[in-house]
Protein backbone atom coordinates (compact mmCIF):
# COMPACT_ATOMS: atom_id res chain seq x y z
CA MET A 1 91.43 1.41 -142.31
CA LYS A 2 91.99 0.91 -138.58
CA PRO A 3 94.09 -2.17 -137.69
CA LEU A 4 91.89 -4.91 -136.29
CA PRO A 5 92.61 -6.73 -133.03
CA THR A 6 94.28 -10.10 -133.55
CA LYS A 7 93.83 -11.84 -130.22
CA THR A 8 91.37 -14.71 -130.09
CA ALA A 9 90.80 -14.91 -126.33
CA LEU A 10 88.63 -12.17 -124.86
CA SER A 11 89.01 -10.71 -121.39
CA TRP A 12 87.69 -7.46 -120.00
CA THR A 13 87.72 -5.25 -116.96
CA SER A 14 84.57 -5.50 -114.85
CA TYR A 15 83.22 -2.54 -112.91
CA SER A 16 80.97 -2.59 -109.87
CA VAL A 17 77.84 -0.56 -110.51
CA SER A 18 74.54 0.03 -108.77
CA LYS A 19 72.20 -2.89 -109.41
CA ARG A 20 69.14 -0.70 -108.89
CA SER A 21 70.24 1.82 -111.49
CA LYS A 22 71.58 -0.66 -114.07
CA GLN A 23 68.92 -3.39 -113.82
CA PRO A 24 66.56 -1.68 -116.34
CA LEU A 25 69.41 -1.60 -118.88
CA LEU A 26 70.11 -5.31 -118.47
CA ASP A 27 66.39 -6.11 -118.60
CA PHE A 28 66.05 -4.13 -121.86
CA ILE A 29 68.72 -6.26 -123.52
CA LEU A 30 67.48 -9.57 -122.12
CA ASP A 31 63.89 -8.81 -123.12
CA ALA A 32 65.03 -7.82 -126.63
CA LEU A 33 66.77 -11.19 -127.07
CA LYS A 34 63.73 -13.06 -125.75
CA ASP A 35 61.44 -11.09 -128.06
CA HIS A 36 63.54 -12.34 -130.97
CA GLY A 37 63.01 -15.93 -129.82
CA CYS A 38 66.41 -16.41 -128.17
CA THR A 39 66.86 -18.54 -125.07
CA ILE A 40 68.98 -16.94 -122.35
CA LEU A 41 71.50 -19.48 -121.07
CA ARG A 42 73.24 -17.33 -118.49
CA HIS A 43 74.11 -13.71 -117.81
CA SER A 44 76.04 -11.54 -115.41
CA ASN A 45 74.12 -9.60 -112.80
CA ALA A 46 73.25 -5.93 -112.99
CA GLN A 47 75.93 -5.03 -110.43
CA SER A 48 78.74 -5.86 -112.85
CA ALA A 49 79.46 -3.91 -116.03
CA PRO A 50 79.78 -4.56 -118.91
CA PHE A 51 76.96 -7.11 -119.12
CA PHE A 52 77.88 -10.58 -120.36
CA ILE A 53 75.04 -12.66 -121.82
CA SER A 54 75.14 -16.16 -123.27
CA TYR A 55 72.14 -17.14 -125.39
CA GLU A 56 70.86 -19.54 -128.01
CA THR A 57 69.34 -18.24 -131.26
CA PRO A 58 66.03 -19.60 -132.60
CA SER A 59 68.01 -21.81 -134.99
CA GLY A 60 69.95 -23.36 -132.09
CA THR A 61 73.25 -21.47 -132.52
CA ARG A 62 74.93 -20.53 -129.24
CA ARG A 63 76.33 -17.00 -129.03
CA SER A 64 77.54 -14.55 -126.41
CA LEU A 65 77.13 -10.80 -126.04
CA LEU A 66 79.22 -8.23 -124.19
CA ALA A 67 77.21 -5.03 -123.71
CA TYR A 68 78.64 -1.69 -122.60
CA ALA A 69 75.32 -0.05 -121.76
CA PHE A 70 74.60 3.41 -120.38
CA TYR A 71 71.49 5.49 -119.74
CA ALA A 72 70.33 7.77 -122.54
CA ASN A 73 68.37 10.83 -121.43
CA SER A 74 67.44 14.39 -122.33
CA LYS A 75 68.02 16.21 -119.06
CA ILE A 76 68.31 19.97 -119.47
CA THR A 77 71.94 20.97 -118.87
CA THR A 78 73.36 24.47 -118.51
CA ASN A 79 74.97 25.77 -121.72
CA ARG A 80 73.78 22.78 -123.73
CA PRO A 81 71.11 22.79 -126.51
CA GLU A 82 67.56 22.19 -125.29
CA ASP A 83 66.91 19.57 -127.98
CA GLU A 84 69.96 17.50 -127.01
CA HIS A 85 69.91 13.90 -125.80
CA ARG A 86 73.01 12.07 -124.64
CA PHE A 87 74.51 9.11 -122.89
CA GLN A 88 77.64 9.34 -120.79
CA ILE A 89 80.40 6.75 -120.97
CA LYS A 90 81.09 6.27 -117.29
CA TYR A 91 81.76 3.38 -114.93
CA GLY A 92 82.81 4.19 -111.36
CA SER A 93 83.96 7.52 -109.95
CA ASP A 94 87.48 7.82 -111.40
CA LEU A 95 86.93 10.16 -114.33
CA LYS A 96 90.65 10.52 -115.09
CA THR A 97 90.90 7.10 -116.68
CA SER A 98 89.67 5.65 -119.96
CA LEU A 99 87.60 2.60 -120.80
CA ASP A 100 89.19 -0.09 -122.98
CA ILE A 101 86.43 -1.86 -124.87
CA ALA A 102 86.88 -5.62 -125.15
CA ILE A 103 86.34 -6.79 -128.73
CA GLN A 104 86.75 -10.19 -130.36
CA PRO A 105 87.27 -10.15 -134.15
CA GLU A 106 85.81 -13.63 -134.65
CA ALA A 107 82.52 -12.43 -133.13
CA VAL A 108 82.09 -15.56 -131.02
CA ILE A 109 81.45 -12.90 -128.40
CA THR A 110 79.84 -9.84 -129.98
CA THR A 111 80.50 -6.46 -128.36
CA ILE A 112 77.94 -3.65 -128.47
CA MET A 113 78.21 -0.15 -126.99
CA LEU A 114 75.02 1.81 -126.55
CA GLY A 115 72.88 4.21 -124.63
CA ILE A 116 69.43 2.93 -123.63
CA ASN A 117 66.30 4.81 -122.67
CA PRO A 118 64.12 2.09 -121.05
CA GLU A 119 61.16 4.43 -120.49
CA GLN A 120 60.86 5.39 -124.15
CA GLY A 121 62.01 2.00 -125.38
CA TYR A 122 64.91 2.91 -127.65
CA PHE A 123 68.71 2.61 -127.88
CA VAL A 124 71.46 4.56 -129.65
CA ALA A 125 74.65 2.64 -130.41
CA VAL A 126 78.18 3.57 -131.46
CA ASP A 127 80.93 1.50 -133.07
CA PRO A 128 82.88 -0.15 -130.22
CA LEU A 129 86.02 -0.44 -132.33
CA VAL A 130 86.37 3.30 -132.95
CA ASN A 131 85.49 4.10 -129.33
CA THR A 132 88.32 2.28 -127.60
CA PRO A 133 89.84 3.71 -125.57
CA ALA A 134 86.90 5.81 -124.40
CA PRO A 135 87.61 8.58 -121.88
CA MET A 136 85.44 8.17 -118.81
CA SER A 137 82.61 10.71 -118.61
CA ARG A 138 82.71 11.40 -122.36
CA SER A 139 79.23 12.04 -123.75
CA VAL A 140 77.61 10.90 -126.98
CA GLU A 141 75.07 13.50 -128.06
CA PHE A 142 72.13 13.34 -130.45
CA LYS A 143 68.99 15.35 -131.10
CA ASP A 144 65.22 15.33 -130.60
CA ARG A 145 64.81 14.70 -134.34
CA ASN A 146 66.98 11.57 -134.12
CA VAL A 147 64.89 10.14 -131.28
CA ALA A 148 61.65 11.01 -133.08
CA HIS A 149 62.82 9.19 -136.21
CA VAL A 150 63.92 6.15 -134.21
CA LEU A 151 60.55 5.91 -132.45
CA SER A 152 58.55 6.40 -135.65
CA GLU A 153 60.61 4.13 -137.93
CA GLY A 154 62.06 1.63 -135.44
CA TRP A 155 65.58 2.02 -136.87
CA SER A 156 67.64 5.04 -137.89
CA THR A 157 71.25 5.73 -138.87
CA TRP A 158 73.08 9.05 -138.90
CA GLU A 159 76.59 10.49 -138.69
CA ARG A 160 78.21 12.57 -135.97
CA ASP A 161 81.40 14.63 -136.11
CA ARG A 162 83.81 14.16 -133.22
CA HIS A 163 86.77 16.01 -131.76
CA ALA A 164 89.59 14.85 -129.52
CA PRO A 165 88.89 15.75 -125.87
CA LYS A 166 91.40 17.75 -123.91
CA ALA A 167 93.92 15.84 -121.80
CA GLU A 168 93.93 18.31 -118.88
CA GLY A 169 93.26 16.53 -115.59
CA ARG A 170 93.84 13.11 -117.19
CA PRO A 171 97.51 12.26 -116.51
CA ALA A 172 97.18 8.71 -117.83
CA PHE A 173 95.19 9.66 -120.90
CA ASP A 174 96.64 10.24 -124.37
CA PRO A 175 94.17 11.99 -126.70
CA SER A 176 96.30 11.08 -129.73
CA ALA A 177 95.21 7.46 -129.21
CA LEU A 178 91.58 8.32 -129.97
CA ASP A 179 89.89 7.70 -133.29
CA VAL A 180 88.02 10.96 -133.88
CA ARG A 181 86.79 10.37 -137.41
CA THR A 182 83.13 10.98 -138.14
CA GLU A 183 81.22 8.19 -136.44
CA VAL A 184 77.99 6.43 -137.27
CA LEU A 185 75.20 6.32 -134.71
CA ILE A 186 72.51 3.66 -134.96
CA GLY A 187 69.23 4.06 -133.14
CA GLY A 188 66.49 1.51 -132.76
CA THR A 189 63.56 0.40 -130.70
CA ARG A 190 63.87 -2.66 -128.49
CA LYS A 191 62.63 -5.11 -131.12
CA HIS A 192 65.55 -4.09 -133.37
CA LEU A 193 68.32 -4.68 -130.85
CA TYR A 194 69.01 -8.09 -132.41
CA ASP A 195 69.51 -6.32 -135.74
CA LEU A 196 72.23 -4.24 -134.05
CA ILE A 197 73.96 -7.40 -132.84
CA THR A 198 73.84 -8.82 -136.37
CA LEU A 199 75.28 -5.58 -137.73
CA GLU A 200 78.22 -5.70 -135.31
CA GLN A 201 78.96 -9.21 -136.52
CA ILE A 202 78.98 -8.35 -140.22
CA ALA A 203 80.25 -4.74 -140.23
CA PHE A 204 83.20 -5.23 -137.90
CA GLY A 205 86.09 -3.01 -138.96
CA LEU A 206 84.28 -1.20 -141.76
CA GLU A 207 85.01 2.48 -142.31
CA PRO A 208 82.26 4.93 -141.25
CA GLY A 209 80.73 5.40 -144.71
CA GLN A 210 80.56 1.67 -145.38
CA ARG A 211 79.29 0.98 -141.86
CA HIS A 212 76.50 3.50 -142.43
CA LEU A 213 75.62 1.85 -145.74
CA ALA A 214 75.75 -1.63 -144.18
CA ALA A 215 73.38 -0.51 -141.40
CA ASP A 216 70.92 0.93 -143.92
CA LYS A 217 71.03 -2.08 -146.22
CA LEU A 218 70.97 -4.68 -143.44
CA HIS A 219 67.82 -3.22 -141.96
CA LYS A 220 66.20 -3.01 -145.37
CA GLU A 221 67.15 -6.58 -146.27
CA LEU A 222 66.12 -8.00 -142.91
CA GLN A 223 62.75 -6.30 -143.19
CA GLY A 224 62.43 -7.63 -146.72
CA ALA A 225 63.38 -11.13 -145.61
CA LYS A 226 60.81 -11.02 -142.79
CA ALA A 227 58.15 -9.83 -145.21
CA GLN A 228 59.07 -12.64 -147.56
CA VAL A 229 58.24 -15.17 -144.89
CA GLN A 230 54.70 -13.82 -145.00
CA ASP A 231 54.60 -13.85 -148.82
CA GLN A 232 56.67 -16.70 -150.23
CA THR A 233 55.69 -15.74 -153.78
CA GLN A 234 57.81 -12.56 -153.62
CA ARG A 235 61.50 -13.03 -154.23
CA HIS A 236 63.58 -10.37 -152.54
CA GLN A 237 66.14 -8.33 -154.46
CA LEU A 238 69.01 -9.41 -152.19
CA LEU A 239 68.48 -13.07 -153.15
CA ASP A 240 68.94 -12.27 -156.84
CA GLU A 241 71.93 -10.06 -156.10
CA LEU A 242 73.72 -12.78 -154.12
CA GLY A 243 72.47 -15.65 -156.27
CA ILE A 244 71.28 -17.73 -153.32
CA SER A 245 68.09 -19.43 -152.23
CA ASP A 246 65.61 -18.19 -149.64
CA GLU A 247 66.87 -20.73 -147.12
CA ALA A 248 70.49 -19.74 -147.71
CA LEU A 249 69.70 -16.11 -146.91
CA PHE A 250 68.50 -17.01 -143.44
CA ASP A 251 71.50 -19.32 -142.98
CA LEU A 252 73.78 -16.41 -143.86
CA ILE A 253 72.06 -14.10 -141.40
CA GLU A 254 72.37 -16.65 -138.62
CA ASP A 255 75.91 -17.65 -139.55
CA ALA A 256 77.36 -14.15 -139.19
CA GLY A 257 80.88 -15.31 -139.89
CA ARG A 258 80.10 -16.19 -143.51
CA LEU A 259 77.99 -13.07 -144.03
CA LYS A 260 80.77 -10.97 -142.53
CA MET A 261 83.21 -12.36 -145.05
CA ALA A 262 80.79 -11.58 -147.90
CA VAL A 263 80.31 -7.98 -146.78
CA ARG A 264 83.99 -7.37 -146.12
CA GLY A 265 84.79 -8.80 -149.56
CA TRP A 266 83.15 -5.73 -151.11
CA VAL A 267 86.07 -3.50 -150.23
CA ALA A 268 86.81 -0.32 -152.12
CA GLU A 269 90.49 -1.11 -152.68
CA HIS A 270 89.63 -4.30 -154.54
CA HIS A 271 87.24 -2.52 -156.90
CA LEU A 272 89.68 0.36 -157.37
CA GLU A 273 92.45 -2.03 -158.34
CA ARG A 274 90.22 -3.77 -160.89
CA PHE A 275 89.15 -0.42 -162.35
CA LEU A 276 92.70 0.91 -162.65
CA GLN A 277 93.96 -2.30 -164.25
CA SER A 278 91.41 -1.78 -167.03
CA ILE A 279 92.73 1.67 -167.99
CA PRO A 280 95.03 1.74 -171.05
CA GLY A 281 98.40 3.25 -170.13
CA ILE A 282 98.37 1.94 -166.56
CA THR A 283 100.84 -0.86 -165.87
CA GLU A 284 102.21 -2.64 -162.80
CA CYS A 285 99.05 -1.79 -160.85
CA GLU A 286 98.91 -3.61 -157.55
CA ARG A 287 97.51 -3.31 -154.04
CA LEU A 288 100.19 -2.78 -151.41
CA ASN A 289 98.32 -4.21 -148.40
CA GLU A 290 100.90 -2.84 -145.98
CA GLU A 291 100.07 -1.04 -142.75
CA GLY A 292 100.74 2.69 -142.96
CA LYS A 293 101.24 2.75 -146.73
CA PRO A 294 98.91 3.93 -149.52
CA ASP A 295 96.63 1.34 -151.07
CA ILE A 296 97.71 1.23 -154.73
CA SER A 297 100.97 1.52 -156.66
CA LEU A 298 101.00 1.87 -160.46
CA ARG A 299 102.93 3.23 -163.41
CA TRP A 300 101.41 5.60 -165.97
CA LYS A 301 102.76 5.48 -169.52
CA GLY A 302 106.11 4.19 -168.26
CA SER A 303 106.40 6.63 -165.35
CA ALA A 304 108.00 5.95 -162.00
CA PRO A 305 105.65 4.25 -159.47
CA ILE A 306 102.71 6.45 -158.43
CA LEU A 307 100.96 5.91 -155.09
CA ILE A 308 97.20 6.24 -154.65
CA GLU A 309 95.28 6.28 -151.38
CA CYS A 310 91.67 5.08 -151.44
CA LYS A 311 89.13 6.55 -149.03
CA ASN A 312 85.41 5.85 -148.78
CA THR A 313 83.17 8.87 -148.70
CA LEU A 314 80.74 9.20 -145.84
CA ARG A 315 77.16 8.21 -146.57
CA ASP A 316 75.76 11.59 -145.53
CA THR A 317 76.52 14.32 -148.08
CA TYR A 318 76.70 18.08 -147.73
CA ALA A 319 73.37 19.92 -148.01
CA ASP A 320 73.89 20.48 -151.74
CA GLY A 321 74.44 16.76 -152.34
CA THR A 322 78.23 16.94 -152.59
CA PRO A 323 79.92 13.80 -151.22
CA ARG A 324 82.58 14.27 -148.56
CA VAL A 325 85.61 12.39 -147.32
CA ASP A 326 86.67 12.35 -143.67
CA PHE A 327 90.35 12.61 -144.61
CA GLN A 328 92.42 11.83 -141.53
CA ARG A 329 94.26 8.96 -139.92
CA THR A 330 92.73 6.81 -137.22
CA ARG A 331 95.39 7.82 -134.71
CA ALA A 332 97.90 10.63 -134.20
CA ALA A 333 101.49 10.25 -133.08
CA LYS A 334 101.87 10.89 -129.36
CA GLY A 335 102.52 14.56 -128.67
CA ASN A 336 101.83 15.58 -132.28
CA PRO A 337 98.11 16.05 -132.89
CA CYS A 338 98.72 17.42 -136.40
CA SER A 339 100.16 14.05 -137.46
CA ARG A 340 96.56 12.85 -137.64
CA TYR A 341 96.19 14.79 -140.89
CA TYR A 342 97.77 13.88 -144.23
CA GLN A 343 100.46 15.83 -146.08
CA PRO A 344 100.52 16.18 -149.87
CA GLY A 345 103.87 14.39 -149.85
CA ASP A 346 102.38 11.25 -148.29
CA PHE A 347 100.97 10.21 -151.70
CA PRO A 348 100.14 12.23 -154.82
CA ILE A 349 96.61 11.02 -155.59
CA LEU A 350 93.47 10.47 -153.55
CA ALA A 351 90.75 8.14 -154.85
CA ALA A 352 87.35 8.83 -153.29
CA CYS A 353 85.08 5.79 -153.40
CA LEU A 354 81.44 6.87 -153.81
CA HIS A 355 79.93 3.49 -152.94
CA PRO A 356 78.49 4.63 -149.56
CA VAL A 357 76.53 7.35 -151.40
CA ARG A 358 75.68 5.83 -154.79
CA GLU A 359 75.81 2.12 -153.86
CA SER A 360 77.91 1.58 -156.98
CA TRP A 361 81.68 1.28 -157.26
CA ASP A 362 82.40 4.73 -158.69
CA PHE A 363 85.57 6.71 -158.00
CA GLU A 364 86.62 10.35 -158.22
CA PHE A 365 90.31 11.28 -158.19
CA ALA A 366 92.24 14.33 -156.96
CA LEU A 367 95.81 15.52 -156.64
CA THR A 368 96.59 15.80 -152.93
CA ARG A 369 98.59 19.01 -153.53
CA GLN A 370 95.37 20.57 -154.85
CA LEU A 371 93.25 19.70 -151.81
CA PRO A 372 92.41 22.42 -149.24
CA ALA A 373 94.95 23.07 -146.51
CA HIS A 374 94.22 22.48 -142.84
CA ASN A 375 93.38 25.74 -141.08
CA LYS A 376 95.47 25.01 -137.98
CA CYS A 377 98.17 22.52 -138.96
CA ALA A 378 100.75 23.84 -141.42
CA ASP A 379 101.54 21.70 -144.47
CA ARG A 380 98.60 19.41 -143.71
CA ILE A 381 95.42 18.70 -145.68
CA ASN A 382 91.99 19.59 -144.32
CA SER A 383 90.16 16.63 -142.80
CA ASN A 384 86.88 17.58 -144.50
CA VAL A 385 87.23 17.20 -148.25
CA ARG A 386 84.45 17.99 -150.74
CA VAL A 387 84.39 15.59 -153.66
CA LYS A 388 83.70 18.02 -156.47
CA ALA A 389 85.37 19.76 -159.42
CA PRO A 390 87.86 21.19 -160.07
CA CYS A 391 89.83 19.20 -157.50
CA PHE A 392 88.09 15.92 -158.33
CA THR A 393 87.35 14.18 -161.60
CA ALA A 394 86.35 10.67 -162.64
CA ASP A 395 88.99 10.79 -165.40
CA ILE A 396 91.99 9.07 -163.80
CA GLY A 397 94.06 9.60 -166.95
CA LYS A 398 93.64 13.36 -166.63
CA VAL A 399 94.82 13.23 -163.00
CA LEU A 400 97.80 11.03 -163.81
CA ASP A 401 98.81 13.31 -166.69
CA ALA A 402 98.61 16.34 -164.38
CA HIS A 403 100.71 14.60 -161.75
CA VAL A 404 103.42 13.57 -164.21
CA ALA A 405 103.46 17.07 -165.78
CA GLY A 406 103.53 18.77 -162.38
CA ILE A 407 100.43 20.88 -163.08
CA LEU A 408 97.07 21.31 -161.35
CA LEU A 409 93.72 20.07 -162.57
CA ALA A 410 91.70 22.75 -164.33
CA PRO A 411 87.87 22.99 -164.56
């Protein structure tokens, strides 16, 4: 998981932009907050980006928002697909620099990063944390079908593969610093912008698969909670799952700090550790919780310590329903782009957590030396891993036996 920022004070670089061109973007956000019943206390003007907005929620809680907003459009561009929409990350005229997104972990100030189409009334947002630094002029693309689903449903979530941009012409830019894992895009109409803000407060730092799941479930639960207001006789499933009252649910939604802690408590490593500790033959099983190291260390039938790395699958599967893992590091070492990808010697076993797909804490295990090789980087593992036999099995004992014996898993 990507290291989270630790600073508590938040400062950011402001850019001078055209008020005439950016005013509709600021108005879209302000109107969305007002539509939700928020009171705007103060805000920056449309000539300064990003937009800073201080507001009071309907329950009286004061919050602040930092919005990196850009125009989303579908202009026909030479050599680009006709069904493509995009927004371009760009402030000012210096395209050789990158944009450092200001983010505050405590979410006293919530950061959002999005493209807005004021005419059609929708937005498409990306995760600010995995988009800093953002090369100026980089585009975020999506399709006609994505926009159509957003406009018909009000809210939509999908995944997008990314690649590191070239560094040519950017002397101060280091592409190895970019997080190029599969990212989650969230689209919504204006009335759902507040849902996006809530998501950023509770899903901060989650891996892409879990962020996708959180976006899907949050929207579903918020819609269910709103419907419950209209029918107090219907108890929503989330209330039973959390064991809380109706009133407490709304308190949790408003008090994003507590809800964030609840969501982030459902981490895959915790459930993996509990599962492994229940397996006869496994001893000295513990989470390492150290930056740059695998997640779990254990002994199998008296063996030497065995390291296991846990990775969440993405929520979107392959066309045949096979889950997939985006198997790469958040960053690469400077000057060595292949260091982004894992080597079999880094740890012997990969645990793929299927929670983003199945919404249950199920795991499949594989020997890293049996995973497909990267097609460009020698001695590295492919970043797209299919979670299927014969490489993967739910039988951890079988994998541990194979590792200790020095053999491969067989069908």
